[in-house]
Each structure stands twice: as structure tokens, then as C-alpha cells.
XYZ file of C-alpha atoms in Angstrom:
189
model
C 16.087 112.321 51.317
C 16.660 115.966 52.192
C 20.120 115.165 53.601
C 21.100 113.290 50.407
C 20.046 116.303 48.327
C 22.112 118.661 50.474
C 25.093 116.301 50.268
C 24.796 115.973 46.477
C 24.459 119.721 45.935
C 27.395 120.389 48.266
C 29.649 117.869 46.538
C 28.717 119.119 43.071
C 29.316 122.728 44.111
C 32.714 121.892 45.560
C 33.723 119.848 42.497
C 32.568 122.547 40.070
C 34.255 125.337 41.999
C 37.476 123.376 42.378
C 37.558 122.663 38.631
C 36.835 126.334 37.904
C 39.640 127.335 40.265
C 42.154 124.954 38.638
C 41.192 125.995 35.089
C 41.422 129.659 36.024
C 44.832 129.074 37.606
C 46.070 127.386 34.425
C 44.689 130.244 32.319
C 46.495 132.818 34.476
C 49.706 130.755 34.330
C 49.668 131.220 30.541
C 50.061 134.970 31.043
C 46.471 136.198 31.203
C 46.037 138.612 34.092
C 43.212 141.039 34.874
C 40.319 140.546 35.568
C 41.135 136.855 35.877
C 43.403 137.279 38.894
C 40.523 138.755 40.903
C 38.308 135.850 39.856
C 41.116 133.459 40.767
C 41.411 134.932 44.294
C 37.659 134.830 44.771
C 37.504 131.242 43.572
C 40.482 130.325 45.758
C 38.739 131.659 48.835
C 35.494 129.872 48.026
C 37.321 126.597 47.399
C 39.412 127.024 50.535
C 36.495 127.874 52.813
C 34.235 125.081 51.520
C 36.844 122.357 51.119
C 38.575 122.990 54.434
C 35.261 122.930 56.298
C 34.204 119.658 54.706
C 37.613 118.110 55.367
C 37.588 119.234 59.004
C 34.057 117.895 59.504
C 34.817 114.492 57.989
C 38.096 114.120 59.908
C 36.698 115.197 63.280
C 33.514 113.167 62.972
C 35.636 110.129 62.112
C 38.249 110.597 64.820
C 36.881 112.678 67.695
C 33.131 112.191 67.893
C 33.085 108.767 69.553
C 35.806 109.750 72.031
C 33.933 112.735 73.460
C 33.130 112.441 77.144
C 29.722 114.105 77.258
C 29.940 114.462 81.051
C 33.220 116.405 81.003
C 32.938 119.774 82.743
C 34.792 121.539 79.909
C 31.692 121.152 77.723
C 29.303 122.640 80.278
C 27.565 125.924 79.538
C 27.038 128.122 82.581
C 23.686 129.603 83.522
C 25.124 133.091 82.931
C 26.233 132.200 79.406
C 22.844 130.622 78.711
C 21.155 133.838 79.866
C 23.321 135.851 77.435
C 22.508 133.419 74.620
C 18.807 133.651 75.470
C 18.968 137.432 75.100
C 20.102 136.808 71.493
C 16.721 135.084 70.929
C 18.494 131.912 69.809
C 15.353 129.866 70.408
C 13.492 131.881 67.746
C 16.045 131.611 64.914
C 18.054 128.444 65.596
C 15.734 126.088 63.697
C 15.838 128.320 60.614
C 19.619 128.041 60.359
C 20.937 125.551 57.798
C 22.399 122.361 59.252
C 23.907 119.329 57.566
C 21.431 116.947 59.209
C 19.202 118.417 61.907
C 17.951 114.960 62.843
C 21.340 114.308 64.489
C 20.435 116.884 67.127
C 16.925 115.698 68.029
C 16.160 113.673 71.142
C 13.515 111.245 69.900
C 12.734 109.624 73.236
C 13.505 110.853 76.717
C 13.723 107.232 77.911
C 16.321 106.226 75.314
C 19.663 106.985 76.988
C 21.678 105.922 73.907
C 19.753 108.399 71.732
C 20.255 111.163 74.287
C 24.006 110.460 74.518
C 24.257 110.419 70.700
C 22.576 113.837 70.481
C 24.917 115.243 73.167
C 27.960 113.805 71.383
C 26.787 115.262 68.042
C 26.192 118.630 69.713
C 29.675 118.780 71.231
C 31.317 117.481 68.049
C 29.507 120.099 65.942
C 30.789 122.863 68.203
C 34.355 121.510 68.030
C 34.078 121.342 64.224
C 32.934 124.962 63.981
C 35.642 126.231 66.344
C 38.228 124.384 64.248
C 36.728 125.847 61.059
C 36.820 129.289 62.667
C 40.570 128.961 63.250
C 41.185 127.408 59.814
C 39.206 130.218 58.199
C 41.582 132.763 59.678
C 44.464 131.050 57.847
C 42.929 132.460 54.664
C 44.337 135.812 55.764
C 47.849 134.370 55.822
C 47.304 132.757 52.421
C 46.178 136.124 51.076
C 49.172 137.975 52.475
C 51.492 135.459 50.826
C 49.698 135.599 47.479
C 49.097 139.301 47.257
C 50.525 141.616 49.923
C 48.677 144.567 48.371
C 45.255 142.882 48.311
C 45.369 141.389 51.829
C 42.104 143.145 52.741
C 40.158 140.871 50.320
C 41.225 137.840 52.311
C 40.441 139.502 55.640
C 36.930 140.328 54.450
C 36.255 136.820 53.134
C 37.606 135.186 56.295
C 35.538 137.425 58.569
C 32.334 137.156 56.515
C 32.539 133.373 56.275
C 33.276 133.067 59.986
C 30.403 135.368 60.956
C 27.894 133.465 58.803
C 29.193 129.887 58.808
C 30.810 129.342 62.221
C 29.582 131.725 64.903
C 25.823 130.985 64.600
C 26.279 127.172 64.832
C 28.571 127.585 67.850
C 25.931 129.742 69.543
C 23.183 127.244 68.669
C 25.153 124.244 69.961
C 26.000 125.945 73.247
C 22.405 127.114 73.723
C 21.038 123.629 73.033
C 23.667 121.866 75.145
C 22.694 123.865 78.231
C 19.083 122.833 77.697
C 20.075 119.199 77.097
C 22.170 119.114 80.294
C 19.215 120.496 82.296
C 16.973 117.840 80.738
C 19.506 115.138 81.616
C 19.590 116.311 85.249
C 15.767 116.172 85.449
C 15.665 112.692 83.941
C 18.360 111.434 86.266
């Protein structure tokens, strides 16, 4: 039920903001400028950062998730990296961070190999999604420079703030948890 509520609120927010953005763009096109241009840029960045993240998530979950080799070395997290992540006290704050559906990342039974593999695949896919969103978020800077060469700093700030709050923490959480999951897998055999 909680996941359906989050999904509904997310979709309604995106639809409302996209409609606001389009209406504002049409209003500006009729010759109305300040302060509407600033609102237009702000709305554009919100629409871009939310819509692009949702699109990336849906595309990657649909195309990449089931092809992930959970045993590939490229997804391993070293003991040194885990130690650095532990110093960030990830274990204390990771469960308080908002996630689309936290149940996708919970191992329900240590004897259920399919469940364990599903959690590992979700973990790796979530990290790939957030790295892709990180890169896509930086394209907002290019969009800003094309739209308004004098106000480029607005787009830099929005791209950096969104990345710091929406992409970096989930990447840290997924890497922290994956190291622990790999250790658990080794113990279970």
C-alpha cells in the first residue's frame, strides 16, 4: 500500500509540474517575461530532474535488471571501500533514506537462493540507475547554457544539489549493502 501511495504521489507531482511547465512556457511565448522566465527555468529543472530519473529507472529496470550477472567482479565492493563507507555511518542512516520500494532490497530467507539473487540484482540495478541519473543530471548544465548563457549558474546549482541529495546517497547505500550481501553469500556457500 505504501508503495502505491508513493507511486501515485510521484505521478501526480510529475503530471502537475509538467503541465505547469508547459502552461508557463506558452505564457512566456506570448511575450510575458519577468518574473515568469525564472519560474519557467525552475520548473524546467524540476521537470527535467524528475522525469529523466523516472524514465531512466523504468528503461533500465525493463532492459538491464534481468541481464545483470550478480557474480561479476565489476560489481564487487572492496574491503577498503567498505571501511570508508562504514566511517560515513551508513548503517545508521541508510534505512531513513527514501526508497521507491525498500522491500526489493530485503533478504526474506537466507535459504531462498532466488530471493537472495533478486535482492542482489535489485541492488546492482539501483546503483546503475543512480549512476546514470547522476550523468543525466549533469546534462542540465548544458541545457542551461543553451537556454541562458548568463544564468548558467542556476543550472549548475540545481544539477549539483539534485545529484548530492538524489543520487550520491543511494549509490553509497547500495555499495555498502552489496558488500554485506556478498559476505553473507560467501558464508552461506
